[in-house]
């Protein structure tokens, strides 16, 4: 035999050697025989203590489980040997002892089953069904199942060691756990109901009662005013439950408006007007948002640069910024800057414009196209005009008009700085525009307003706006919107659109003006603004009903969108001709009205005297002779 063949080892044997018919090795079998010999003695001892309490029965079961031989995996492992001749043949011994082992194991198994049945009867005397539960178990009441929680089972028995040995939960124990969980859930629900009933049955002493006294004394302490506002808001949110019987809802609202006016510095008139626009809680959020300045935003001038390049240049100068949002492709929001954001070389070169985020919206809604003739009726200081020119890529023509001559200086300066070449600056009253020039493809009217949407920028609005302002300003806005509609050419191939916007949140300046335009110009209709965010305009407000299409308009609030309060409406002109009277049925009423006007008309001959007197008085004031 060669050297390699002599030293060649046989293939390694498996770790577990072949076992006898019972599946046990010699060592495990020896332990089992030893345990069998001592089993009768334990059985006699166990039978003597059958009548002991249930807890002793548990201990017996536990001790028996300990005394039973455990099959250790290492007991079955035998070291492989290279010497095959010295190995004892196990199969001869197994055949010799197999018959006796089977008889002893069968006897032991029957004894174990009897013992387990007795222990189960001691632990669960009422459970007599099969494994899946018999009819008697299903009919057993829940109260009987839940009685004696301490006698059910100990949670210590369900530790990780038992589960690791494969002794999972018994079916009956699992049902008891479910019953306990159901009972706890029912108790929790009942407790919640009791608490709700207690809250609904508040006594009069526990309800909030409005303080009495002089208004000056009540608003003297700012801390007390703030707490009272919170209490009143809480009451108004659940008025039926928390109200005091002696006070009406209007009493609570009046007190809250006075506190808001004193706490935030508004006139009571304006505080009430703004308060009525929102729910109680949202109104407080609106007033709080007006005390916080809006984020600083800039608009990239796409005529000279791209937003990415501009952002990188400003970041290199120590400016912390990010895109304003997905809704704008040219806006950037500035958080802080190490240099003045309005004096950087990029600003002076016209790469961006300091502009509020809300001012982007009307131009985005107008969506001017290249080679169009566009009119911006109130254009100063030029943020919207330069944005229109950028969208047109310096093609077509933009008429930048403003009625205030002093504001034209900033308008012209921004037009030059931003590199706009298609703008025409003019100084006319917007109401004269159809006579001056018309036929525009698109018209933008960012109308003068009360400024209730930009209170964070101009706190003076809180006190200097009166009821007269909300009569005169909407009157001017109605005249301007009719002039804007008349200035548009309905036959334009690409346009025929009018956008009306204000930096106000009041209904008198927004929905009321748009509704007036729809009634006076039946040749226009409202169309979607193409702005994918913002709240819908009011269709009805405090008893007033507006045209249903007003829901196409959009409102923006500082506490919701983190920008100035704004309103945007977009019209489409259908025809250049219009009739003031829509229905033939109303023609008779119109004729009657004209007849009344003729009877009530002024007499020019009598008025001539008064006109001459007024002219003479004006000449005297100027120092002129007759």
Short mmCIF file of N, CA and C in Angstrom, two decimals, residues 339-411:
data_model
loop_
_atom_site.label_atom_id
_atom_site.label_comp_id
_atom_site.label_asym_id
_atom_site.label_seq_id
_atom_site.Cartn_x
_atom_site.Cartn_y
_atom_site.Cartn_z
N UNK A 339 -24.43 90.57 3.67
CA UNK A 339 -24.32 91.82 2.90
C UNK A 339 -25.73 92.35 2.66
N UNK A 340 -25.88 93.65 2.47
CA UNK A 340 -27.23 94.19 2.16
C UNK A 340 -27.76 93.58 0.86
N UNK A 341 -28.93 92.94 0.97
CA UNK A 341 -29.46 92.22 -0.19
C UNK A 341 -29.89 93.18 -1.29
N UNK A 342 -30.09 94.45 -0.96
CA UNK A 342 -30.49 95.43 -1.98
C UNK A 342 -29.35 96.27 -2.48
N UNK A 343 -28.12 95.84 -2.22
CA UNK A 343 -26.96 96.63 -2.68
C UNK A 343 -25.83 95.74 -3.18
N UNK A 344 -26.12 94.51 -3.52
CA UNK A 344 -25.09 93.63 -4.05
C UNK A 344 -24.79 93.98 -5.51
N UNK A 345 -23.64 93.58 -6.01
CA UNK A 345 -23.36 93.82 -7.44
C UNK A 345 -24.40 93.15 -8.35
N UNK A 346 -24.92 92.01 -7.93
CA UNK A 346 -25.94 91.33 -8.74
C UNK A 346 -27.23 92.15 -8.80
N UNK A 347 -27.57 92.76 -7.66
CA UNK A 347 -28.78 93.60 -7.66
C UNK A 347 -28.59 94.82 -8.56
N UNK A 348 -27.45 95.48 -8.43
CA UNK A 348 -27.20 96.67 -9.24
C UNK A 348 -27.10 96.33 -10.72
N UNK A 349 -26.70 95.10 -11.02
CA UNK A 349 -26.61 94.67 -12.42
C UNK A 349 -27.95 94.22 -12.97
N UNK A 350 -28.97 94.19 -12.14
CA UNK A 350 -30.30 93.83 -12.62
C UNK A 350 -30.54 92.34 -12.71
N UNK A 351 -29.80 91.54 -11.93
CA UNK A 351 -30.00 90.10 -11.98
C UNK A 351 -31.21 89.65 -11.17
N UNK A 352 -31.66 90.46 -10.25
CA UNK A 352 -32.86 90.10 -9.48
C UNK A 352 -33.57 91.35 -9.01
N UNK A 353 -34.80 91.13 -8.57
CA UNK A 353 -35.66 92.22 -8.12
C UNK A 353 -36.19 91.86 -6.73
N UNK A 354 -36.07 92.78 -5.79
CA UNK A 354 -36.68 92.59 -4.48
C UNK A 354 -38.20 92.72 -4.64
N UNK A 355 -38.89 91.61 -4.44
CA UNK A 355 -40.32 91.60 -4.74
C UNK A 355 -41.02 90.60 -3.82
N UNK A 356 -42.17 90.99 -3.29
CA UNK A 356 -42.94 90.10 -2.41
C UNK A 356 -43.46 88.91 -3.20
N UNK A 357 -43.57 87.78 -2.51
CA UNK A 357 -44.02 86.56 -3.18
C UNK A 357 -45.43 86.72 -3.72
N UNK A 358 -46.27 87.47 -3.02
CA UNK A 358 -47.66 87.65 -3.49
C UNK A 358 -47.72 88.43 -4.80
N UNK A 359 -46.71 89.26 -5.09
CA UNK A 359 -46.71 90.03 -6.34
C UNK A 359 -46.40 89.18 -7.55
N UNK A 360 -45.91 87.97 -7.34
CA UNK A 360 -45.71 87.06 -8.47
C UNK A 360 -47.05 86.59 -9.04
N UNK A 361 -48.04 86.48 -8.15
CA UNK A 361 -49.27 85.76 -8.49
C UNK A 361 -50.06 86.38 -9.63
N UNK A 362 -50.34 87.71 -9.63
CA UNK A 362 -51.15 88.25 -10.74
C UNK A 362 -50.48 88.10 -12.10
N UNK A 363 -49.14 88.23 -12.15
CA UNK A 363 -48.45 88.07 -13.44
C UNK A 363 -48.50 86.62 -13.89
N UNK A 364 -48.36 85.69 -12.93
CA UNK A 364 -48.47 84.28 -13.30
C UNK A 364 -49.87 83.96 -13.80
N UNK A 365 -50.89 84.57 -13.20
CA UNK A 365 -52.26 84.35 -13.67
C UNK A 365 -52.48 84.98 -15.04
N UNK A 366 -51.86 86.16 -15.29
CA UNK A 366 -52.01 86.83 -16.59
C UNK A 366 -51.34 86.02 -17.69
N UNK A 367 -50.18 85.43 -17.42
CA UNK A 367 -49.45 84.57 -18.37
C UNK A 367 -49.28 85.24 -19.72
N UNK A 368 -48.58 86.38 -19.79
CA UNK A 368 -48.39 87.06 -21.08
C UNK A 368 -47.54 86.23 -22.03
N UNK A 369 -47.84 86.34 -23.30
CA UNK A 369 -47.13 85.58 -24.33
C UNK A 369 -46.26 86.52 -25.16
N UNK A 370 -45.23 86.01 -25.80
CA UNK A 370 -44.38 86.87 -26.64
C UNK A 370 -45.18 87.55 -27.75
N UNK A 371 -44.71 88.75 -28.09
CA UNK A 371 -45.28 89.54 -29.19
C UNK A 371 -46.71 90.01 -28.90
N UNK A 372 -47.09 90.13 -27.66
CA UNK A 372 -48.40 90.64 -27.31
C UNK A 372 -48.29 92.08 -26.82
N UNK A 373 -49.42 92.78 -26.89
CA UNK A 373 -49.52 94.15 -26.35
C UNK A 373 -50.22 94.04 -25.00
N UNK A 374 -49.49 94.41 -23.95
CA UNK A 374 -49.98 94.24 -22.59
C UNK A 374 -50.01 95.60 -21.89
N UNK A 375 -51.05 95.80 -21.10
CA UNK A 375 -51.18 97.04 -20.34
C UNK A 375 -51.14 96.72 -18.84
N UNK A 376 -50.25 97.41 -18.14
CA UNK A 376 -50.20 97.36 -16.67
C UNK A 376 -50.72 98.71 -16.18
N UNK A 377 -51.96 98.73 -15.71
CA UNK A 377 -52.66 99.99 -15.44
C UNK A 377 -52.11 100.70 -14.21
N UNK A 378 -51.59 99.98 -13.24
CA UNK A 378 -51.00 100.59 -12.04
C UNK A 378 -49.67 99.90 -11.80
N UNK A 379 -48.60 100.38 -12.46
CA UNK A 379 -47.39 99.59 -12.61
C UNK A 379 -46.30 99.90 -11.59
N UNK A 380 -46.27 101.11 -11.01
CA UNK A 380 -45.18 101.46 -10.10
C UNK A 380 -45.18 100.53 -8.88
N UNK A 381 -43.99 100.13 -8.40
CA UNK A 381 -42.62 100.57 -8.79
C UNK A 381 -41.98 99.73 -9.88
N UNK A 382 -42.69 98.82 -10.53
CA UNK A 382 -42.16 98.13 -11.69
C UNK A 382 -41.88 96.66 -11.51
N UNK A 383 -42.19 96.10 -10.38
CA UNK A 383 -41.94 94.67 -10.20
C UNK A 383 -42.74 93.81 -11.16
N UNK A 384 -44.03 94.10 -11.29
CA UNK A 384 -44.88 93.31 -12.19
C UNK A 384 -44.58 93.62 -13.65
N UNK A 385 -44.27 94.88 -13.96
CA UNK A 385 -43.97 95.25 -15.35
C UNK A 385 -42.72 94.53 -15.85
N UNK A 386 -41.67 94.51 -15.04
CA UNK A 386 -40.44 93.83 -15.46
C UNK A 386 -40.64 92.32 -15.52
N UNK A 387 -41.50 91.78 -14.69
CA UNK A 387 -41.80 90.34 -14.76
C UNK A 387 -42.54 90.02 -16.06
N UNK A 388 -43.47 90.89 -16.46
CA UNK A 388 -44.19 90.70 -17.72
C UNK A 388 -43.21 90.74 -18.89
N UNK A 389 -42.29 91.71 -18.86
CA UNK A 389 -41.31 91.81 -19.94
C UNK A 389 -40.41 90.58 -19.99
N UNK A 390 -40.07 90.03 -18.82
CA UNK A 390 -39.23 88.84 -18.80
C UNK A 390 -39.97 87.64 -19.38
N UNK A 391 -41.26 87.52 -19.08
CA UNK A 391 -42.03 86.42 -19.65
C UNK A 391 -42.21 86.58 -21.15
N UNK A 392 -42.25 87.81 -21.62
CA UNK A 392 -42.36 88.06 -23.06
C UNK A 392 -41.00 88.01 -23.76
N UNK A 393 -39.92 87.89 -22.98
CA UNK A 393 -38.56 87.83 -23.54
C UNK A 393 -38.23 89.07 -24.36
N UNK A 394 -38.67 90.22 -23.80
CA UNK A 394 -38.41 91.53 -24.42
C UNK A 394 -39.02 91.66 -25.81
N UNK A 395 -40.08 90.91 -26.08
CA UNK A 395 -40.78 91.04 -27.36
C UNK A 395 -42.13 91.71 -27.10
N UNK A 396 -42.80 92.07 -28.18
CA UNK A 396 -44.10 92.72 -28.03
C UNK A 396 -43.94 94.09 -27.41
N UNK A 397 -44.93 94.50 -26.58
CA UNK A 397 -44.91 95.83 -25.99
C UNK A 397 -45.66 95.82 -24.68
N UNK A 398 -45.07 96.48 -23.68
CA UNK A 398 -45.69 96.60 -22.36
C UNK A 398 -45.91 98.09 -22.08
N UNK A 399 -47.15 98.46 -21.84
CA UNK A 399 -47.48 99.83 -21.48
C UNK A 399 -47.55 99.89 -19.95
N UNK A 400 -46.58 100.58 -19.36
CA UNK A 400 -46.50 100.72 -17.91
C UNK A 400 -47.09 102.06 -17.52
N UNK A 401 -48.27 102.04 -16.98
CA UNK A 401 -48.98 103.28 -16.63
C UNK A 401 -49.10 103.40 -15.12
N UNK A 402 -49.02 104.63 -14.64
CA UNK A 402 -49.30 104.91 -13.23
C UNK A 402 -49.84 106.33 -13.12
N UNK A 403 -50.85 106.48 -12.28
CA UNK A 403 -51.52 107.78 -12.17
C UNK A 403 -50.70 108.77 -11.35
N UNK A 404 -49.78 108.31 -10.51
CA UNK A 404 -48.98 109.19 -9.67
C UNK A 404 -47.64 109.45 -10.35
N UNK A 405 -47.41 110.74 -10.64
CA UNK A 405 -46.21 111.09 -11.41
C UNK A 405 -44.93 110.85 -10.61
N UNK A 406 -44.98 111.05 -9.31
CA UNK A 406 -43.77 110.89 -8.50
C UNK A 406 -43.30 109.44 -8.45
N UNK A 407 -44.20 108.53 -8.61
CA UNK A 407 -43.83 107.11 -8.55
C UNK A 407 -43.20 106.63 -9.85
N UNK A 408 -43.27 107.42 -10.90
CA UNK A 408 -42.71 107.01 -12.19
C UNK A 408 -41.18 106.94 -12.14
N UNK A 409 -40.56 107.69 -11.21
CA UNK A 409 -39.09 107.69 -11.14
C UNK A 409 -38.57 106.29 -10.80
N UNK A 410 -39.14 105.69 -9.76
CA UNK A 410 -38.71 104.34 -9.40
C UNK A 410 -39.07 103.34 -10.48
N UNK A 411 -40.20 103.56 -11.17
CA UNK A 411 -40.60 102.66 -12.26
C UNK A 411 -39.59 102.69 -13.39
#
